[in-house]
Short mmCIF file of C-alpha atoms in Angstrom, two decimals:
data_model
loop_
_atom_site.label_atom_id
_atom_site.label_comp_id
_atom_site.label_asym_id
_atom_site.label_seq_id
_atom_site.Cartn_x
_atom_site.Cartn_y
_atom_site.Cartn_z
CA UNK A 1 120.61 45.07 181.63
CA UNK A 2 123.32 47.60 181.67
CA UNK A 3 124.54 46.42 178.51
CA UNK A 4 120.94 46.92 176.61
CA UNK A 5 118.00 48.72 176.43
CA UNK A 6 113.84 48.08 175.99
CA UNK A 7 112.30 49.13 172.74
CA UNK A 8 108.22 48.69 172.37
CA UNK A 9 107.61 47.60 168.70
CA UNK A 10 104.00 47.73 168.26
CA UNK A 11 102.92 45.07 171.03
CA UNK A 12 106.28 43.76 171.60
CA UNK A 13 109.36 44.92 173.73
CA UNK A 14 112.50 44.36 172.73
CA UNK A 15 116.29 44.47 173.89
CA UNK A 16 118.86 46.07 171.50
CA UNK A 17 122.50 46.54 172.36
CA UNK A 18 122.85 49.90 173.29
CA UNK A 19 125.71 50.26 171.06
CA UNK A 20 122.81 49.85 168.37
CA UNK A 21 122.06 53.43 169.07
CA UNK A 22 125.23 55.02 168.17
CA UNK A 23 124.00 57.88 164.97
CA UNK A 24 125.89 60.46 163.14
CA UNK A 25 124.87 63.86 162.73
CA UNK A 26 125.46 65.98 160.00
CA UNK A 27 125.91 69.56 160.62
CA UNK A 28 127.90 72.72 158.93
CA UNK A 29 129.66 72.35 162.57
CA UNK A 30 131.74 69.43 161.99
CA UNK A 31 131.80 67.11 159.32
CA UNK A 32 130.64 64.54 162.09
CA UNK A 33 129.46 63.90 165.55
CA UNK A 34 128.49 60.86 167.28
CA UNK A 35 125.60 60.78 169.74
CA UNK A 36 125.85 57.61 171.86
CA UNK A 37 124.18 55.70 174.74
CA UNK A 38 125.13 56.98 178.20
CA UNK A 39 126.63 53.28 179.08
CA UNK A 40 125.97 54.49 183.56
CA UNK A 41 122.33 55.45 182.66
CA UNK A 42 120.07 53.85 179.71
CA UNK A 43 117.74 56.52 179.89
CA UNK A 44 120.89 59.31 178.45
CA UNK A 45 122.66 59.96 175.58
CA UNK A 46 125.91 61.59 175.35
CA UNK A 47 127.26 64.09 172.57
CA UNK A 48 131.06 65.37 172.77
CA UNK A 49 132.15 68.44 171.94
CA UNK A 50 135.69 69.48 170.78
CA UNK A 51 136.49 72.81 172.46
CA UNK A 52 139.85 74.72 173.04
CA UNK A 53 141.11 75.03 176.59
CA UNK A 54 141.13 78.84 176.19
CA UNK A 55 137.36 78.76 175.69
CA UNK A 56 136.38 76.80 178.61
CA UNK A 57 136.05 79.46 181.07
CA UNK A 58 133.52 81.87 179.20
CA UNK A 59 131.59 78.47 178.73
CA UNK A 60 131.50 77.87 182.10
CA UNK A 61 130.96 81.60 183.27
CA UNK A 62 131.03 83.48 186.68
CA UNK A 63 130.38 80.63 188.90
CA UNK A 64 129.46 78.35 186.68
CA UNK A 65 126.28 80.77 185.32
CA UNK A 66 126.91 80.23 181.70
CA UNK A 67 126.41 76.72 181.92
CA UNK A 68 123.96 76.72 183.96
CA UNK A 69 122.00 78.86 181.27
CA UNK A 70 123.18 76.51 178.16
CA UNK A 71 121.28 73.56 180.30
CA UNK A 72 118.38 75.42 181.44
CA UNK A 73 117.69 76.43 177.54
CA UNK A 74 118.54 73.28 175.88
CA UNK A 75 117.29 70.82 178.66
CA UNK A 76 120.37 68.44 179.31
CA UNK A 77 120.80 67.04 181.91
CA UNK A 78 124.68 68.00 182.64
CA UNK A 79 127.66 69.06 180.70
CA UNK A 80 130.89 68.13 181.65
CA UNK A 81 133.65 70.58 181.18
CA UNK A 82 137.50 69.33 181.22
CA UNK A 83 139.56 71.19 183.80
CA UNK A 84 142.32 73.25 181.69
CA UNK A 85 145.48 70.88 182.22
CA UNK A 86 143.53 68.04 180.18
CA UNK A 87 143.18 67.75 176.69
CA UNK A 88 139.61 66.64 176.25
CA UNK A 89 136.38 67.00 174.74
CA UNK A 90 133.43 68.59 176.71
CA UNK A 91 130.80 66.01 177.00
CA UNK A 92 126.89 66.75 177.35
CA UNK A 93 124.19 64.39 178.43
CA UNK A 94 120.81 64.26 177.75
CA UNK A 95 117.67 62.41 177.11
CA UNK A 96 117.20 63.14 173.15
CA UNK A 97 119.25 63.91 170.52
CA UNK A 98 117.17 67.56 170.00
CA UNK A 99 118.37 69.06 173.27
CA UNK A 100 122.40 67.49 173.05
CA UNK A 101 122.56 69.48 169.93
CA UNK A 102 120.67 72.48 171.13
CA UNK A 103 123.56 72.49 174.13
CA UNK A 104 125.89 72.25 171.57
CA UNK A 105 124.65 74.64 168.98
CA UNK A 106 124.52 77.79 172.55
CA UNK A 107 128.85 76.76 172.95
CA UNK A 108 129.71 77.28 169.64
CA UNK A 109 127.44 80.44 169.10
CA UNK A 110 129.90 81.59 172.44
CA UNK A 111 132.91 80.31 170.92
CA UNK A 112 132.45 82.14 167.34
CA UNK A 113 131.33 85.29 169.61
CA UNK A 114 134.96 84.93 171.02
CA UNK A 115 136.56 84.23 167.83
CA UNK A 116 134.93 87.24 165.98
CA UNK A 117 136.33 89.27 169.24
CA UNK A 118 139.62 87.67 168.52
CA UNK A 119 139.64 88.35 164.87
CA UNK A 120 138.61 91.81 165.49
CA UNK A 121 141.18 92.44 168.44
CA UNK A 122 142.96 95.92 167.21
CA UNK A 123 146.31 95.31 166.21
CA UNK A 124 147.78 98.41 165.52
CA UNK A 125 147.17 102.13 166.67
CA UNK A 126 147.56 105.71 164.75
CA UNK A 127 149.06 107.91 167.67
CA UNK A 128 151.21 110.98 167.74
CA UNK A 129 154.27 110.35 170.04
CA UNK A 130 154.96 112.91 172.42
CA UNK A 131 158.78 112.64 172.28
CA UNK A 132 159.50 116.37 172.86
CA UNK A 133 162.58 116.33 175.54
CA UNK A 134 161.37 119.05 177.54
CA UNK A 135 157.80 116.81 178.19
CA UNK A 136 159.67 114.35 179.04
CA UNK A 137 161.67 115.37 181.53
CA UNK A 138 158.98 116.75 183.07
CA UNK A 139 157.03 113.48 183.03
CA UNK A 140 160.28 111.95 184.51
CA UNK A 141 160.69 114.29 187.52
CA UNK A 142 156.74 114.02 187.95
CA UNK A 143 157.43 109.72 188.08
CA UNK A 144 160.19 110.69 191.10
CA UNK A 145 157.47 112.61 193.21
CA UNK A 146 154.97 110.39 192.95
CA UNK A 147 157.08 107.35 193.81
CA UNK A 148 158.21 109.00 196.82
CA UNK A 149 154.72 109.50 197.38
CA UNK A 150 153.49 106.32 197.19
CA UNK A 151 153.23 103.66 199.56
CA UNK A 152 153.03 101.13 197.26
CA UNK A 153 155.73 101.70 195.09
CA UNK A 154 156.17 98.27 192.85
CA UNK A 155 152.19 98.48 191.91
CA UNK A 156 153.42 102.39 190.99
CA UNK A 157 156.33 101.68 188.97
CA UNK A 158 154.37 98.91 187.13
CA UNK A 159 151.76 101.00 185.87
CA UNK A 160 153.66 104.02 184.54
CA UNK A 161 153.75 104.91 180.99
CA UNK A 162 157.34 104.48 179.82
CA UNK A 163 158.51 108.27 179.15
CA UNK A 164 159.51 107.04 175.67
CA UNK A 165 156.07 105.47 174.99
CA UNK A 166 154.51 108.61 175.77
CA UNK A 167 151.47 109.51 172.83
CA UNK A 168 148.35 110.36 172.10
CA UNK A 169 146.20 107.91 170.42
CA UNK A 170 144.38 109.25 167.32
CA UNK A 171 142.44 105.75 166.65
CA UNK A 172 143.19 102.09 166.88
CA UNK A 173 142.67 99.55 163.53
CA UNK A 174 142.43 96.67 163.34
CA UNK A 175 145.34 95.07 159.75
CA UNK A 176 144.73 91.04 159.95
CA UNK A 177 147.16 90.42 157.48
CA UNK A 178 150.41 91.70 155.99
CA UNK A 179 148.01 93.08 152.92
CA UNK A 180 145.74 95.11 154.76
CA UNK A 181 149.30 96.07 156.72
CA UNK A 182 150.59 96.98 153.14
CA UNK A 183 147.68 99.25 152.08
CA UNK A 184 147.50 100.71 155.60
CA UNK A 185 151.65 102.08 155.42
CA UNK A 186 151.12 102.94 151.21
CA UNK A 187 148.09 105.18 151.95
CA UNK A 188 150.21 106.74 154.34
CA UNK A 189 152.80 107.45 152.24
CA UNK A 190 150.33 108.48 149.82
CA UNK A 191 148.55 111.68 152.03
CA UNK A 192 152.31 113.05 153.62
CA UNK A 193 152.24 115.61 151.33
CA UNK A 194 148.63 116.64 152.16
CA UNK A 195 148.90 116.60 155.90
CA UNK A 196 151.79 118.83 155.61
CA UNK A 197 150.10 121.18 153.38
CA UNK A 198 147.12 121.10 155.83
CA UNK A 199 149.21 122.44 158.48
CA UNK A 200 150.41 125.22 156.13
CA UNK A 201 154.34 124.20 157.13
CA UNK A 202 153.70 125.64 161.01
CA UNK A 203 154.63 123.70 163.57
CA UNK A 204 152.11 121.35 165.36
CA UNK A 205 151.98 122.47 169.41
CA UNK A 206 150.25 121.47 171.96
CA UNK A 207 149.58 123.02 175.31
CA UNK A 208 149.40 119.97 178.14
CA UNK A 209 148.30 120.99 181.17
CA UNK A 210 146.49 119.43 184.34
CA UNK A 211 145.66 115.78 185.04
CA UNK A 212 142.31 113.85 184.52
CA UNK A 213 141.00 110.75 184.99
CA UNK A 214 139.26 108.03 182.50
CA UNK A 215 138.60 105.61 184.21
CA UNK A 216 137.23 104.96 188.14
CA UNK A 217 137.47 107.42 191.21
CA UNK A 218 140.32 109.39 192.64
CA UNK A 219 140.40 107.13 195.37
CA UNK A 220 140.49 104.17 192.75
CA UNK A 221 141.31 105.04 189.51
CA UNK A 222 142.26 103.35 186.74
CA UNK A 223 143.32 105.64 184.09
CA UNK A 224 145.23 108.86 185.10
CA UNK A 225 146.00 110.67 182.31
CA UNK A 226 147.80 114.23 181.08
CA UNK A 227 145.01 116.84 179.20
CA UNK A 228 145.63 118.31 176.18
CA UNK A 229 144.29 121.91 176.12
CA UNK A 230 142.44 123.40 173.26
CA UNK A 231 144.46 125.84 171.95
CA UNK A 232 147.94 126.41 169.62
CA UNK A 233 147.09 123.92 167.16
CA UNK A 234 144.33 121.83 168.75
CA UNK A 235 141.94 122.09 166.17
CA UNK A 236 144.50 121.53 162.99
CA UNK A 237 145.19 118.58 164.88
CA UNK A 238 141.99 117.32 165.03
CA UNK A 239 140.89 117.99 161.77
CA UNK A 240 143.99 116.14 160.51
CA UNK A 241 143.06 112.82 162.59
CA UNK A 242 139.44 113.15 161.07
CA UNK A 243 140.74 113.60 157.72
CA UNK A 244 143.12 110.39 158.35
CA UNK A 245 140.58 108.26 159.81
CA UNK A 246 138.25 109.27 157.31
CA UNK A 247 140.46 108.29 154.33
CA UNK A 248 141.51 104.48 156.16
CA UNK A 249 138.04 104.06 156.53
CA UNK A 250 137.39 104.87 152.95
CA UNK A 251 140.12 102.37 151.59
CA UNK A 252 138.25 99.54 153.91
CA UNK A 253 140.30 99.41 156.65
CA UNK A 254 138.61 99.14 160.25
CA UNK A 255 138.35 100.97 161.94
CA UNK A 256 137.59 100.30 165.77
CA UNK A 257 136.09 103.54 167.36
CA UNK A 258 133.00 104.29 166.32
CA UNK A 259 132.37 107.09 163.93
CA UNK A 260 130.61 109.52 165.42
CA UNK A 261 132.79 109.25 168.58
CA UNK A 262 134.59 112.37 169.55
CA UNK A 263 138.57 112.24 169.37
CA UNK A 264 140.19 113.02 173.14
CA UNK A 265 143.44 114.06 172.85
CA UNK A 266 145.22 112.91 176.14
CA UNK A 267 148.30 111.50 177.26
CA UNK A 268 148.03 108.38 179.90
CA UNK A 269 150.20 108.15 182.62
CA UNK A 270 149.43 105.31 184.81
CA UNK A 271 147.01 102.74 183.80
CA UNK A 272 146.07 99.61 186.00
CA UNK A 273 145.86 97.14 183.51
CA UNK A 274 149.68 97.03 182.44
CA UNK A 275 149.73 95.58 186.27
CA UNK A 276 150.22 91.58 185.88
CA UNK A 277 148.25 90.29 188.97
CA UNK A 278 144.39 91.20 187.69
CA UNK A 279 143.25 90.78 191.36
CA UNK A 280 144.14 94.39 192.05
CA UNK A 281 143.34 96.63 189.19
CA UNK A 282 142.90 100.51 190.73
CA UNK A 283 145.45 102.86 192.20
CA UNK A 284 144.52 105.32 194.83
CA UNK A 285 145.35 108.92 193.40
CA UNK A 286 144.41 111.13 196.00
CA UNK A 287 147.54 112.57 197.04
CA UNK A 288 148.80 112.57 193.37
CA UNK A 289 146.05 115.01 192.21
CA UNK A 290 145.89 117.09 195.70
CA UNK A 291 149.31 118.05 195.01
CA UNK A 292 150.19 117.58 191.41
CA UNK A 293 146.18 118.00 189.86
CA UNK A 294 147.32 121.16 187.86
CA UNK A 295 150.82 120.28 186.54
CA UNK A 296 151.82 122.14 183.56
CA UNK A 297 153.79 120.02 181.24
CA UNK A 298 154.08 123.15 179.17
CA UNK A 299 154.01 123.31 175.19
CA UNK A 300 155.05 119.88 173.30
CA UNK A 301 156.10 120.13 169.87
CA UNK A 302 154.89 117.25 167.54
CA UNK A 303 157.11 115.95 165.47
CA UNK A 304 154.83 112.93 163.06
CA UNK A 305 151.82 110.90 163.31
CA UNK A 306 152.87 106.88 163.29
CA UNK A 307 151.23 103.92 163.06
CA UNK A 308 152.78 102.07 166.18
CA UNK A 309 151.51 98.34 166.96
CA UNK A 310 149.68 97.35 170.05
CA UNK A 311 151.66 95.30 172.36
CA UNK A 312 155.12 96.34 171.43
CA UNK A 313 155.45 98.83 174.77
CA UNK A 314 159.25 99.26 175.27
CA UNK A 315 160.99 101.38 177.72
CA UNK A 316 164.20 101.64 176.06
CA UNK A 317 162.86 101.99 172.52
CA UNK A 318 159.04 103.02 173.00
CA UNK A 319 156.38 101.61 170.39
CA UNK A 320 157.30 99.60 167.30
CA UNK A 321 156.14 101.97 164.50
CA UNK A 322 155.89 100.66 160.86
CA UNK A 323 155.34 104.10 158.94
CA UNK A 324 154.84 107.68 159.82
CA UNK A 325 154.06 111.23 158.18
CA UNK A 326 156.57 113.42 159.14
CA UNK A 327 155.30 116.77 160.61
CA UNK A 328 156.25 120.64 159.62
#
């Protein structure tokens, strides 16, 4: 009986193979996909689903919620999910082919929703590097005091900004291939000559004084970060950015802030999430603003703006950059 299943035919019952049952559906998924007979229960069907290890997590969710929701709205009866060492399909069961490829239909909408993340990921950032010796020094002898501070001083260490990487982020773009990479560096090139005549040949400076936070509490913060004050050339600066951003997003390029958001000039100093164990991700910064809250860094002379890529953080060498626009 395992083997078969009952089919009423008008008046009649009859036993087909269950491997009689086997169908193909067509979707603009995959050029194929086989629902089949559940061969430990007659009453199921079973539809596998190819999926990529990295996905399987946000398919199962926190505590297994997001699976939980892809069954309650498609009515399966369970989804199996491979554990990440095994190369395998996910397989769903259910009772009719309607709800297998409902299930199916709610993981790939979250695996394009990843994907489009992934795709969209910034890969490169327009920053002004703050490589003034004087700040830096400064930002140096600041690193010694709080490390003799600090009571946990490996977490510390870890979460510095590299004096060398030191900037200020103007915007962050995303360039998915070496064309948009291209046309990102010529239009550079191509407004030099304007952003220096926008500053009228003075020298770009800017006051930094005081720290502030962007992210979390004192007590747990996650972002610490030096403030730029608004005065010298603040506001040349900032129109400059605008007038930058403007003109990438005018020759297509994407931007990812949005465009009515407000440029913050500020230069991090510690942030939590260069730390490599995710189970701790906030520093507590009490005694760091108590007694060094209203630092003066002093005036930093900028020297370009450059268009660094994300992920290249070096201490020795700071960011990659792949063009700049040299400043008065």
């Amino acid at each position: 009986m395992s083997n078969v299943k009952l089919v009423k035919l008008d008046n009649r019952v009859f036993r087909v193979p269950l491997s009689s049952f086997t169908k193909t559906i067509y979707t603009n998924k995959s050029n194929t996909e086989n629902i089949t007979p559940d061969k430990e229960n007659a009453e199921l069907f079973i539809l596998r689903v190819p999926c990529e290890i990295d996905y399987r997590g946000a398919i199962i969710g926190k505590k297994g919620a997001t699976k939980l929701k892809i069954m309650r709205e498609s009515g399966v009866k369970e989804i199996f999910i491979p554990s990440s060492d095994l190369d395998e399909d996910i397989v769903i069961k259910g009772y009719d082919e309607e709800s297998l490829q409902h299930a199916r239909d709610l993981i790939y909408k979250i695996i394009e929703e990843i994907q489009s993340k992934e795709t969209n990921r910034p890969t490169h950032f327009l920053s002004l590097p703050l490589m003034d010796p004087d700040f830096m020094v400064k930002v140096e002898r600041l690193y010694d005091d709080w490390m003799e501070l600090s009571t946990d001083k490996d977490f510390l260490a870890s979460i510095m900004m590299p004096p060398k990487c030191l900037h200020l982020t103007i915007c962050t773009m995303c360039l998915r291939n070496e064309s948009e990479i291209k046309k990102a560096t010529n239009l550079m090139r191509s407004l030099s000559s304007q952003v220096y005549d926008m500053l009228n040949t003075h020298s770009a400076l800017l006051k930094i004084k005081g720290l502030a936070l962007m992210k979390g509490t004192i007590k747990n913060a996650r972002v610490v970060y030096a403030e730029v004050q608004k005065e010298q050339s603040y506001n040349t600066i900032i129109e400059v950015s605008k007038f930058l951003i403007d003109r990438f997003r005018k020759e297509g390029i994407l931007i990812k802030e949005a465009e009515d958001k407000e440029i913050l000039l500020h230069a991090t100093l510690l942030n939590t999430k260069y730390y490599n164990n995710k189970q701790k991700n906030t520093y507590d910064a009490t005694e760091i603003f108590e007694q060094y809250g209203n630092t003066n860094f002093g005036n930093v002379l900028l020297r370009n703006f450059s268009l660094c890529v994300m992920g290249t953080k070096n201490a020795e060498m700071g960011y990659k950059s792949i063009e700049k626009i040299s400043l008065p």
